[in-house]
Tab-separated table of C-alpha atoms in Angstrom:
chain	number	residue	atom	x	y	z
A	1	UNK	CA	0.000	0.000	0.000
A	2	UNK	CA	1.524	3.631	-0.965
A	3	UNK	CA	1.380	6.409	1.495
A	4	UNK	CA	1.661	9.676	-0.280
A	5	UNK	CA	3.684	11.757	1.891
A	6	UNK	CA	4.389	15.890	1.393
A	7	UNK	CA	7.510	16.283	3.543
A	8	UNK	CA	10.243	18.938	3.931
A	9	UNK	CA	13.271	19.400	2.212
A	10	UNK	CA	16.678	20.725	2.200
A	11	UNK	CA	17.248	21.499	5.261
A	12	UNK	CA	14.760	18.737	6.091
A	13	UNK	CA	13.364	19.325	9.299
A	14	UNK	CA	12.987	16.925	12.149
A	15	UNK	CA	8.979	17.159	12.676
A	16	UNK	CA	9.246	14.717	9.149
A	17	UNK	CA	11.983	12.424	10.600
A	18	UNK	CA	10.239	11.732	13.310
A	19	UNK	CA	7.512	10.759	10.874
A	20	UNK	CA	9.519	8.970	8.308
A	21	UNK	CA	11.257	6.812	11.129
A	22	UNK	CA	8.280	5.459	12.355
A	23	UNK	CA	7.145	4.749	8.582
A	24	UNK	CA	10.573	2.470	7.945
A	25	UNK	CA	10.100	1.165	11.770
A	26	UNK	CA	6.605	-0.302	10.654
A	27	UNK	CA	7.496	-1.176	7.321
A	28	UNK	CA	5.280	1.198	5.479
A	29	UNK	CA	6.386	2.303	1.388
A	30	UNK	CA	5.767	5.779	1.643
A	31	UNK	CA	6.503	8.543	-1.819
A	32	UNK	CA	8.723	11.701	0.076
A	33	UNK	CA	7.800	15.102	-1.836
A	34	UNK	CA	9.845	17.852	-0.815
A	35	UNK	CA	8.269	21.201	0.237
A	36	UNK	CA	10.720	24.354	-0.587
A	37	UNK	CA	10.645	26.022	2.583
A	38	UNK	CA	13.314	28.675	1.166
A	39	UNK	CA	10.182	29.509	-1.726
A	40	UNK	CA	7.704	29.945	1.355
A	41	UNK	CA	5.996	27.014	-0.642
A	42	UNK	CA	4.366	25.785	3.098
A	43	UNK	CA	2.469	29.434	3.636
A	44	UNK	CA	1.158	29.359	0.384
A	45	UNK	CA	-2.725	29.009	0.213
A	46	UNK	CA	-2.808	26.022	-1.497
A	47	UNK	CA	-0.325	24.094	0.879
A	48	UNK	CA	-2.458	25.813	4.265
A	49	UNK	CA	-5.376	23.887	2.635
A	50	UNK	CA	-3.643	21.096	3.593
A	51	UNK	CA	-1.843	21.856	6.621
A	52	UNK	CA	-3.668	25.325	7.558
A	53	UNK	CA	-0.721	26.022	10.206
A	54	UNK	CA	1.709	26.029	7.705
A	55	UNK	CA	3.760	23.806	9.455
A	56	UNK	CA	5.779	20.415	7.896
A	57	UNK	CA	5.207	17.842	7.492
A	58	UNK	CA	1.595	16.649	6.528
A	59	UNK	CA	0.659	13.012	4.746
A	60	UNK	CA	-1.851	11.966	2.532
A	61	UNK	CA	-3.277	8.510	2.430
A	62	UNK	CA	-5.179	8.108	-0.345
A	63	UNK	CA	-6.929	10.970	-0.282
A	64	UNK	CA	-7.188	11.247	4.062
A	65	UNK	CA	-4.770	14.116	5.112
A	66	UNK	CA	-3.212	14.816	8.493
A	67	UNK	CA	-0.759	16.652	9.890
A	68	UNK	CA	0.732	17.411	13.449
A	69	UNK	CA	4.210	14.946	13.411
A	70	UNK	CA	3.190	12.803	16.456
A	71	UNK	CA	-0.745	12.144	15.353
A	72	UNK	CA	0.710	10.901	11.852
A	73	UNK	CA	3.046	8.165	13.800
A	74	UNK	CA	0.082	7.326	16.548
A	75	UNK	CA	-2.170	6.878	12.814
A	76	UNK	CA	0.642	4.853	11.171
A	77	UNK	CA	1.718	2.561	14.275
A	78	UNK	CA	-1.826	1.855	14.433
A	79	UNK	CA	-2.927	1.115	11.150
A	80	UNK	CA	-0.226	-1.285	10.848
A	81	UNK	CA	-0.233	-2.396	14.129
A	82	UNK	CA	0.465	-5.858	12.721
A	83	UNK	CA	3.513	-5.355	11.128
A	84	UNK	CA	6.743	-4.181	11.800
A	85	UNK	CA	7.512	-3.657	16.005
A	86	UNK	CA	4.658	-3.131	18.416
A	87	UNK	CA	5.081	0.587	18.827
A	88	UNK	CA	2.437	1.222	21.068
A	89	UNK	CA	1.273	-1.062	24.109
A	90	UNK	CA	-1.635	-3.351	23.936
A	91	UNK	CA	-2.425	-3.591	27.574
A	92	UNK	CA	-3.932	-0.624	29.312
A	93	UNK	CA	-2.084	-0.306	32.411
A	94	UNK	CA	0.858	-0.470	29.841
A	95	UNK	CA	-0.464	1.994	27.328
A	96	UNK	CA	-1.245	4.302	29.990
A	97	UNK	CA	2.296	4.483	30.972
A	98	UNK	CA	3.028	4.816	27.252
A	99	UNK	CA	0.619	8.241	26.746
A	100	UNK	CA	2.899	9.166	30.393
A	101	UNK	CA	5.568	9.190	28.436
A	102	UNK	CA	4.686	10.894	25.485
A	103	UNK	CA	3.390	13.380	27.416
A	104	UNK	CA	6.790	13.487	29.409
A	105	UNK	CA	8.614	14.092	26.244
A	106	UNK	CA	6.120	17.394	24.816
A	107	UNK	CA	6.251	18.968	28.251
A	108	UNK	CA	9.619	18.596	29.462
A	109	UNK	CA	12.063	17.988	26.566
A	110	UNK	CA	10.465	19.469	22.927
A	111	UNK	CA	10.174	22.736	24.236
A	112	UNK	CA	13.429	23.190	25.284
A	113	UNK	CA	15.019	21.312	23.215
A	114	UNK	CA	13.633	22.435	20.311
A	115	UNK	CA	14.331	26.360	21.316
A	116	UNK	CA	17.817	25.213	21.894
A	117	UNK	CA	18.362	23.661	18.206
A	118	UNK	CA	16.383	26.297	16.279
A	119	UNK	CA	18.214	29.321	18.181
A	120	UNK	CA	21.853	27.496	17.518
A	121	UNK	CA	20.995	25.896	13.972
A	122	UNK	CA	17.855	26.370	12.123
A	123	UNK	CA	18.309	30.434	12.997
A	124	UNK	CA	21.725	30.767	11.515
A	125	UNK	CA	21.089	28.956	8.561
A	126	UNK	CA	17.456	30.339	7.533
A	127	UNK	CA	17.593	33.829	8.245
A	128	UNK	CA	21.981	34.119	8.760
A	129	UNK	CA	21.445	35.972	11.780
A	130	UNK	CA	23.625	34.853	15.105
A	131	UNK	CA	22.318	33.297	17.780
A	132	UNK	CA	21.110	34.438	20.960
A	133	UNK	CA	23.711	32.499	23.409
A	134	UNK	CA	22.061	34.035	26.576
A	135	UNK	CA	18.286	32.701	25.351
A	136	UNK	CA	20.365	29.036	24.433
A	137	UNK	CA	21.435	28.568	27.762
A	138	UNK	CA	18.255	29.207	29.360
A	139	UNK	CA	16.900	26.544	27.468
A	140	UNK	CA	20.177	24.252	27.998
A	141	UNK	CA	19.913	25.078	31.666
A	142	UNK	CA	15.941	24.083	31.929
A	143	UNK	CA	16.438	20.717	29.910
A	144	UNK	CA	19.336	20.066	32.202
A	145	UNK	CA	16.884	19.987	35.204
A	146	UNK	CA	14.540	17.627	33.210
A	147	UNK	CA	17.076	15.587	32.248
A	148	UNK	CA	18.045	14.961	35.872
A	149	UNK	CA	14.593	13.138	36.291
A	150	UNK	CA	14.908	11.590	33.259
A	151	UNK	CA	18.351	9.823	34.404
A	152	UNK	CA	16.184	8.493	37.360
A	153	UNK	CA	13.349	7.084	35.534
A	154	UNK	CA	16.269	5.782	32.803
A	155	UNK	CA	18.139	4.005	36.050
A	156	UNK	CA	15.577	1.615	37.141
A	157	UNK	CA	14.167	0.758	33.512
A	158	UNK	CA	15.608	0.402	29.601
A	159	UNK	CA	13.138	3.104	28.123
A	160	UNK	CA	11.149	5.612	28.916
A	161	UNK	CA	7.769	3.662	29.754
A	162	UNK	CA	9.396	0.528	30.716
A	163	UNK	CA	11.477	-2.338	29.403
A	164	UNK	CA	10.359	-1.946	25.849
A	165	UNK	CA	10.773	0.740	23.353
A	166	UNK	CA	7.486	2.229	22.013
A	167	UNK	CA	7.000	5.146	19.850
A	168	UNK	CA	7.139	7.714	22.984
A	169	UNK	CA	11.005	7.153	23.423
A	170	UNK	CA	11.494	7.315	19.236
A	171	UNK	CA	9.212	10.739	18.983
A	172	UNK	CA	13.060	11.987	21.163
A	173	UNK	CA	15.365	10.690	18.161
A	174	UNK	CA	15.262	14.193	15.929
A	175	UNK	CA	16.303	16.732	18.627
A	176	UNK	CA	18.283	14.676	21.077
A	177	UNK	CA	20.478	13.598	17.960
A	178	UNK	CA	21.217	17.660	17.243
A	179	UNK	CA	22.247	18.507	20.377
A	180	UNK	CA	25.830	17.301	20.395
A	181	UNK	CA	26.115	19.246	17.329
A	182	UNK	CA	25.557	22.389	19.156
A	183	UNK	CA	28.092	21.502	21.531
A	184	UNK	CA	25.442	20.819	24.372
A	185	UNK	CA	26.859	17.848	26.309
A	186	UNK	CA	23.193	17.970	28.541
A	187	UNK	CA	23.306	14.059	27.554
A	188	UNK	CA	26.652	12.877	27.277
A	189	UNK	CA	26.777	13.934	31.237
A	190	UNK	CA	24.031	11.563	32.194
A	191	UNK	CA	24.833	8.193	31.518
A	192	UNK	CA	21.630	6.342	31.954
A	193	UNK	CA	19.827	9.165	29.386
A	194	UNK	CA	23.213	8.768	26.890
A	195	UNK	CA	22.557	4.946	26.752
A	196	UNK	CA	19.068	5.304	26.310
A	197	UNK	CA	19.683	7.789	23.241
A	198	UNK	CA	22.521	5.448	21.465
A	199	UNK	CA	20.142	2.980	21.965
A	200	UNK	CA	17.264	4.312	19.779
A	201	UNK	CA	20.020	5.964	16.994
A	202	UNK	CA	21.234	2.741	16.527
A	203	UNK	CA	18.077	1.381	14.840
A	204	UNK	CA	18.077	0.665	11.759
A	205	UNK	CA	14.928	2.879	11.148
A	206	UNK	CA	16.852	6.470	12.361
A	207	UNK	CA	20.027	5.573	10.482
A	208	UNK	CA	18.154	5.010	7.485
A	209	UNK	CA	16.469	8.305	7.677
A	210	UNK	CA	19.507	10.527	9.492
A	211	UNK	CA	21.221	11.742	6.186
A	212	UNK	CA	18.334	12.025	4.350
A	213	UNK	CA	15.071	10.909	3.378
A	214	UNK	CA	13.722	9.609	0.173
A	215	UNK	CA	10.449	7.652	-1.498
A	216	UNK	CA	10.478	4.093	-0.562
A	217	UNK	CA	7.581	3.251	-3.262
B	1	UNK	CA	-10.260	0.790	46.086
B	2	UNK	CA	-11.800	3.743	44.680
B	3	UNK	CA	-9.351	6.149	42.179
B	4	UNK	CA	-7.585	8.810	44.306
B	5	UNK	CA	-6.748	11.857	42.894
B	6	UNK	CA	-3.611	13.774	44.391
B	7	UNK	CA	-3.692	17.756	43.136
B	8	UNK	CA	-4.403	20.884	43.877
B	9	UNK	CA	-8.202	22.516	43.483
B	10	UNK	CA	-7.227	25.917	41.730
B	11	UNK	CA	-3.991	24.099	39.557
B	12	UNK	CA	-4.857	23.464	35.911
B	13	UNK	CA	-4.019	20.032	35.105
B	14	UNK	CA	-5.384	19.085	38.430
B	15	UNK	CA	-8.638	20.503	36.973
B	16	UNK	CA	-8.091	18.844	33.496
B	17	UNK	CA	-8.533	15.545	35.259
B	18	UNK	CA	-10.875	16.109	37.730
B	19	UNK	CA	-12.876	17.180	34.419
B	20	UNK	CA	-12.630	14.371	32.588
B	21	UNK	CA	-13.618	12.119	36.268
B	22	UNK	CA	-16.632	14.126	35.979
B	23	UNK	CA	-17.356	13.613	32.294
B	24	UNK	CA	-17.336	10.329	32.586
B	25	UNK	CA	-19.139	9.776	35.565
B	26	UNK	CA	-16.323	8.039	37.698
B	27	UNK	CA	-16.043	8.090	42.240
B	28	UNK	CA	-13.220	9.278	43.130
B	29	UNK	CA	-11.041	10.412	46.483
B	30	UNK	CA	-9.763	13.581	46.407
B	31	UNK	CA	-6.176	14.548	48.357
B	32	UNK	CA	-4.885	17.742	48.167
B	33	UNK	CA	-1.675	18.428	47.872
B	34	UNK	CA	0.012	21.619	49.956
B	35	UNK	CA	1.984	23.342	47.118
B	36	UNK	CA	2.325	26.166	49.453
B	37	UNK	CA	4.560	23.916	51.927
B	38	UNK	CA	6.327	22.758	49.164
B	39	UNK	CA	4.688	19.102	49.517
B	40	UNK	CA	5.069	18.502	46.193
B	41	UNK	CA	8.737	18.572	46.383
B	42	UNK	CA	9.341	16.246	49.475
B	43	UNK	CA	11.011	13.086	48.766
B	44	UNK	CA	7.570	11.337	49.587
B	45	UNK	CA	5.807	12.913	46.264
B	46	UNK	CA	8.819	12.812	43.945
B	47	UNK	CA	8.826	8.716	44.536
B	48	UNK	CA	5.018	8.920	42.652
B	49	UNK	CA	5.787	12.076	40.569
B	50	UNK	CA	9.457	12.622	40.040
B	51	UNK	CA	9.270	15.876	38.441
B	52	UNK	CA	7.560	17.293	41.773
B	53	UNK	CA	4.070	18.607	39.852
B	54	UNK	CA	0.801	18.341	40.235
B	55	UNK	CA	-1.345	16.229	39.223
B	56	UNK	CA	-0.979	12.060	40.181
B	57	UNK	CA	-3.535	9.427	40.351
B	58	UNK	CA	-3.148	6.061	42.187
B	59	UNK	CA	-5.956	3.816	40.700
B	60	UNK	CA	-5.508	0.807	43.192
B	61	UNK	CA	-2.384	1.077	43.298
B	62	UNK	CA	-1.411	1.755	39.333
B	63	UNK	CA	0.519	5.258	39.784
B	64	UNK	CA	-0.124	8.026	36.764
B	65	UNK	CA	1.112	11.292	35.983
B	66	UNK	CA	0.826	13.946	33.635
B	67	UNK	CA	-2.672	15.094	33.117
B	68	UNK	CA	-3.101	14.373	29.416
B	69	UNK	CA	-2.243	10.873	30.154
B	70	UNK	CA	-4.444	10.426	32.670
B	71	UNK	CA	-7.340	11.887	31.373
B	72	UNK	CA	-6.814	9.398	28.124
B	73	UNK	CA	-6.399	6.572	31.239
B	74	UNK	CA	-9.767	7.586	31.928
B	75	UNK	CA	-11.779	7.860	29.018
B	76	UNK	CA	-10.155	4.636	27.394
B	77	UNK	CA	-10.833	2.446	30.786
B	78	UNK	CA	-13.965	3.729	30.626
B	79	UNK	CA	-15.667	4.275	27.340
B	80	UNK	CA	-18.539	3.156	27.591
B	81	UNK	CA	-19.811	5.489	30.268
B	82	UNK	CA	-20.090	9.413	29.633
B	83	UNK	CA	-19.541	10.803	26.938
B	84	UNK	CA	-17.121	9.220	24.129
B	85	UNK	CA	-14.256	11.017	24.428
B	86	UNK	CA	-11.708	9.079	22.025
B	87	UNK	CA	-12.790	8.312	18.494
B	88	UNK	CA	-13.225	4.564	17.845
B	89	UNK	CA	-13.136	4.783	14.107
B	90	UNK	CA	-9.390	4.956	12.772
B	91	UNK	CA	-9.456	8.278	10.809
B	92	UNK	CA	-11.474	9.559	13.342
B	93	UNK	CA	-9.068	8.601	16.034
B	94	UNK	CA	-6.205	9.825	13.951
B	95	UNK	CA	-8.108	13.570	13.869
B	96	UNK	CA	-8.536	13.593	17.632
B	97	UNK	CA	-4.560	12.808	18.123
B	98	UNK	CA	-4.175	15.596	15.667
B	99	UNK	CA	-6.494	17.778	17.565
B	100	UNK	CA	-4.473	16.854	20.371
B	101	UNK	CA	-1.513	17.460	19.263
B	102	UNK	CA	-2.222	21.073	17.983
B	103	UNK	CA	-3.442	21.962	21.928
B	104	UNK	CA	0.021	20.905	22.923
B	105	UNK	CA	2.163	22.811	20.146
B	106	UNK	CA	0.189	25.570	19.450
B	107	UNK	CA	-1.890	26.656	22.571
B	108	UNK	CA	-1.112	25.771	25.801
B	109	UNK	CA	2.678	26.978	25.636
B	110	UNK	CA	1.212	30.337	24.764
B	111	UNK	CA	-1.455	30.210	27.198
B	112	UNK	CA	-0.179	29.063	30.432
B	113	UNK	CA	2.502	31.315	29.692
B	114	UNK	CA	0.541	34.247	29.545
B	115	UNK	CA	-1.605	32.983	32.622
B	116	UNK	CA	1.261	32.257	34.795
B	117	UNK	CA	2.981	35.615	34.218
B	118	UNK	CA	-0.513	37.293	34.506
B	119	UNK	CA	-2.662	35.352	37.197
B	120	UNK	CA	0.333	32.957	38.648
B	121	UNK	CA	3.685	35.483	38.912
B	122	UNK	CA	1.677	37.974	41.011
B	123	UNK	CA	-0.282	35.661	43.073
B	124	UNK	CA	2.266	33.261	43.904
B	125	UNK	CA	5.717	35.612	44.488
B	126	UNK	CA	3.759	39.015	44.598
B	127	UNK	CA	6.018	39.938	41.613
B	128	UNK	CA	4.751	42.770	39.274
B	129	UNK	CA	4.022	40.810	35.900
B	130	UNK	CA	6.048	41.565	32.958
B	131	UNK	CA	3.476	43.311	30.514
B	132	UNK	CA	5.891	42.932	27.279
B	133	UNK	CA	6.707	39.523	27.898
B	134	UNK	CA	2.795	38.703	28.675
B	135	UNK	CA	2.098	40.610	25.302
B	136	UNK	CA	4.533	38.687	23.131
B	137	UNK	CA	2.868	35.477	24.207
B	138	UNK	CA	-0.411	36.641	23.834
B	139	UNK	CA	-0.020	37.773	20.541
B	140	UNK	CA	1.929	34.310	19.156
B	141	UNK	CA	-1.342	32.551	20.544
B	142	UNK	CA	-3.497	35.295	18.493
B	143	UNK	CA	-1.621	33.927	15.295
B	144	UNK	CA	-2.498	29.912	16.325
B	145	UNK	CA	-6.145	30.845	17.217
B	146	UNK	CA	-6.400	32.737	14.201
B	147	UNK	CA	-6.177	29.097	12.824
B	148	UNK	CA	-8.957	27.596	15.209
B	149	UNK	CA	-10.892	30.160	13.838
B	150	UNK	CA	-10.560	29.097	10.249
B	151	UNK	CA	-10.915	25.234	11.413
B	152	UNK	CA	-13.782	26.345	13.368
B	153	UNK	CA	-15.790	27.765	10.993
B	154	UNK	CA	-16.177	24.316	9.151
B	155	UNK	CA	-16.623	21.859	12.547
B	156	UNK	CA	-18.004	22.475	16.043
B	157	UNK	CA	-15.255	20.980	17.260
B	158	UNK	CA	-11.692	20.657	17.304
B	159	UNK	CA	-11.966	17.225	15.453
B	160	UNK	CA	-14.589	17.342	14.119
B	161	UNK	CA	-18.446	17.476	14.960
B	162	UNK	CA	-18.179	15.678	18.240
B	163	UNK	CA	-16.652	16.938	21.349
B	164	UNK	CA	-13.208	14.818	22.410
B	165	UNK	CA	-10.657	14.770	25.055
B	166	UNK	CA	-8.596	17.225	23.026
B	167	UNK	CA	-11.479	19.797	23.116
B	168	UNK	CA	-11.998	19.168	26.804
B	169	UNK	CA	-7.629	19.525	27.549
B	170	UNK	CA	-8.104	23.473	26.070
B	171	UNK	CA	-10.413	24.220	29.005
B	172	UNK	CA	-8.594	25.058	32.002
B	173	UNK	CA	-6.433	27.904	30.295
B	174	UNK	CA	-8.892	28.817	27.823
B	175	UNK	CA	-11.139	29.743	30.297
B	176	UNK	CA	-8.358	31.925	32.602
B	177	UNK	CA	-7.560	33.828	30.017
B	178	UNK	CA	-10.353	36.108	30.165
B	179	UNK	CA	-8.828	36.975	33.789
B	180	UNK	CA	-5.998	38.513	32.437
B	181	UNK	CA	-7.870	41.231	30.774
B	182	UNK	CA	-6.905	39.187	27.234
B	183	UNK	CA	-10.043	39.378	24.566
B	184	UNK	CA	-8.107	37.178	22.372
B	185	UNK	CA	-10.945	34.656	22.633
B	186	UNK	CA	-13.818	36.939	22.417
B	187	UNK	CA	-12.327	38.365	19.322
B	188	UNK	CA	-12.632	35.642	17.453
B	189	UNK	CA	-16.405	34.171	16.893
B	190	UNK	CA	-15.857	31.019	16.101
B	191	UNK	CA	-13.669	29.875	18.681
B	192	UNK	CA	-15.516	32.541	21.695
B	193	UNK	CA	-18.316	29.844	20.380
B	194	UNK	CA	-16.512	26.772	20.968
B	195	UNK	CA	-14.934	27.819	24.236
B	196	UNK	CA	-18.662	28.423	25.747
B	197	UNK	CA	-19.801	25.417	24.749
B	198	UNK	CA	-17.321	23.545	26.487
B	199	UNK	CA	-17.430	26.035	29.624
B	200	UNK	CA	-21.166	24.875	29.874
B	201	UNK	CA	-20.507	21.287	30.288
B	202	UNK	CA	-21.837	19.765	33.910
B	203	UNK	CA	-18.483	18.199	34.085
B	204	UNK	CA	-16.689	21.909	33.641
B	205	UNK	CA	-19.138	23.670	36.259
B	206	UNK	CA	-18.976	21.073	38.887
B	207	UNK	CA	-15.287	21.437	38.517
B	208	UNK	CA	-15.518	25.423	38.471
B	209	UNK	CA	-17.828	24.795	42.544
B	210	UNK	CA	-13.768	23.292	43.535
B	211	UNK	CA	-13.088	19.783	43.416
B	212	UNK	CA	-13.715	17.281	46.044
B	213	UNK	CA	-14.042	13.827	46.779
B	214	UNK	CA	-17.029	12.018	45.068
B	215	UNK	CA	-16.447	8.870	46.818
């Protein structure tokens, strides 16, 4: 079965490989089209039909569009629920601690850690301007304090909801694998967390999606 | 043994739950926690919530945190009382996680952080708010609603016609922000609509009287 998928490109954003790493996870063929950010091709009013925050990425499956990076993995790992590794808990007490953890990972790491890589990367290279290093270390210095809790939860079990993986401790992979490149060592200095984060880059579904992605169908 | 909620009656996500208990009709023991005293903070809490906030819930002894998790705890344990608050269908589901999703990334960082500057700062530290700051964050969440506007004007609801959790998750902040002297809601028809609507649900009001054991 194809997916259609209207993705990001150039300097392809990591909302989409959060998406495309759960696609290769489960299995799915998928087509990648590229959306010129540098053209302003995702404010357009054709493209905010789709996706009316103008935000990437956004998929289409046959015809049924969604957007918002973490509902289009939820969709996927269920859909093909069958195939692929069981992203997402069957029991409830289980799942519960899943939808924990996701929740964990919006309220106390994206924020940050997303201010953190868009101030130190995405700023420089899409507008040229310098970054604010005051405003970086704010955000270095509050994920630093998460992180501290994370180390405990991380010391007493492999992932982030347990002893398995599940989608909550992939939805990490995009940000926590730009941090060392902006010479943050927030989780090099916890081992438990660093171990946790090689452990989900080493997949084979984030190193086939790290240096780029492309259509699988 | 009946669900016991741990929070605090005026905090947010402590109302978030204690909303969705309501909605869907289940007892439960309320225990409030002193934030004042720093309760939250003692060893004691951080062994059920390690990141020291409020709220937790210990459902016979299964331990939750984070409001959004619980609430979905909730609704999905108990479906078929109350009101249907997650989508059954698959693309229907898949809309309410989208829904979902845009309350987390595109209103409630702009909201609480107008609220807590606001309403929070000043109560809590007796701290003079900063106005610019509180403006900058108001206006960001003008742009986003400015969206739920558009999205609003085709659907009742965030998902579509049918109230969800993600709907129900705006409600706490949504309905502060009035308090703050902020007409960003009112100015905007559609979503002044949607945010009454959901405001005039038993489960919202009963939570609005303070919220207290029901077991």
């Amino acid at each position: 079965m194809k997916v259609v998928y209207d993705v990001t490109t150039k300097r392809e954003l990591r909302q989409t490989h959060r998406v495309a790493t759960i696609l290769h996870k489960k299995e799915v063929p998928f087509k990648f089209v590229t959306v010129d950010l540098a053209t302003g091709q995702h404010k357009a009013p054709v493209y905010l039909e789709k996706q009316p925050f103008g935000r990437i990425p956004y998929i289409d499956d046959h015809g049924f569009i969604l957007y918002e990076s973490r509902a289009i993995s939820l969709y996927i790992a269920e859909k093909y629920g069958e195939q692929g590794a069981l992203l997402i808990p069957k029991d409830a007490n289980d799942k519960a601690l899943f939808e924990q953890a996701a929740s964990i990972e919006t309220a106390n790491f994206d924020g940050f850690a997303g201010n953190a890589v868009t101030e130190k990367i995405f700023k420089p290279a899409f507008t040229g301007a310098k970054p604010d290093e005051v405003f970086f270390e704010t955000q270095i210095t509050e994920l630093r304090k998460r992180l501290d809790v994370y180390k405990k939860i991380l010391s007493k079990q492999k992932y982030l909801a347990g002893n398995e993986v599940n989608l909550a401790d992939l939805f990490y992979l995009p940000y926590a694998s730009l941090l060392p490149q902006m010479g943050s060592q927030v989780i090099e200095e916890r081992p438990n967390v660093a171990r946790w984060v090689d452990n989900l880059k080493s997949r084979p579904s984030w190193q086939a999606v790290k240096q780029g992605i492309t259509s699988t169908a | 043994m009946v669900l016991t909620l741990y929070g605090y009656p005026l905090a947010t996500c402590t109302q978030r739950v204690a909303t969705v208990l309501h909605e869907k009709q289940v007892p439960f023991k309320f225990v409030n926690v002193n934030l004042a005293t720093g309760e939250h903070k003692a060893p004691a809490y951080l062994e059920k919530q390690p990141f020291g906030q409020v709220p937790y819930i210990d459902d016979d002894g299964f331990v939750l945190y984070e409001s959004r998790a619980i609430s979905r705890y909730i609704a999905e344990k108990y479906d078929s009382q109350g009101a249907l608050l997650i989508p059954k269908d698959a693309k229907d589901k898949a809309l309410f996680e989208q829904a979902a999703s845009i309350e987390t990334a595109n209103f409630d960082g702009f909201a609480s952080k107008a609220v807590s500057e606001k309403i929070f700062k000043p109560a809590f530290t007796g701290a003079k708010p900063d106005e610019a700051f509180f403006e900058t964050q108001i206006t960001e969440l003008g742009k986003k609603l400015d969206v739920y506007e558009k999205i609003l004007s085709k659907q009742k609801y965030l998902a579509g016609n049918e109230v969800t959790l993600a709907d129900l998750f705006h409600l706490p902040y949504a309905s502060m922000l009035p308090q703050t002297g902020s007409k960003v809601i009112e100015e905007r028809p559609n979503v002044a609509r949607w945010v009454d609507d959901l405001k005039s649900r038993t489960s919202w009001q009963a939570v609005q009287q303070g919220i207290t054991s029901t077991a």
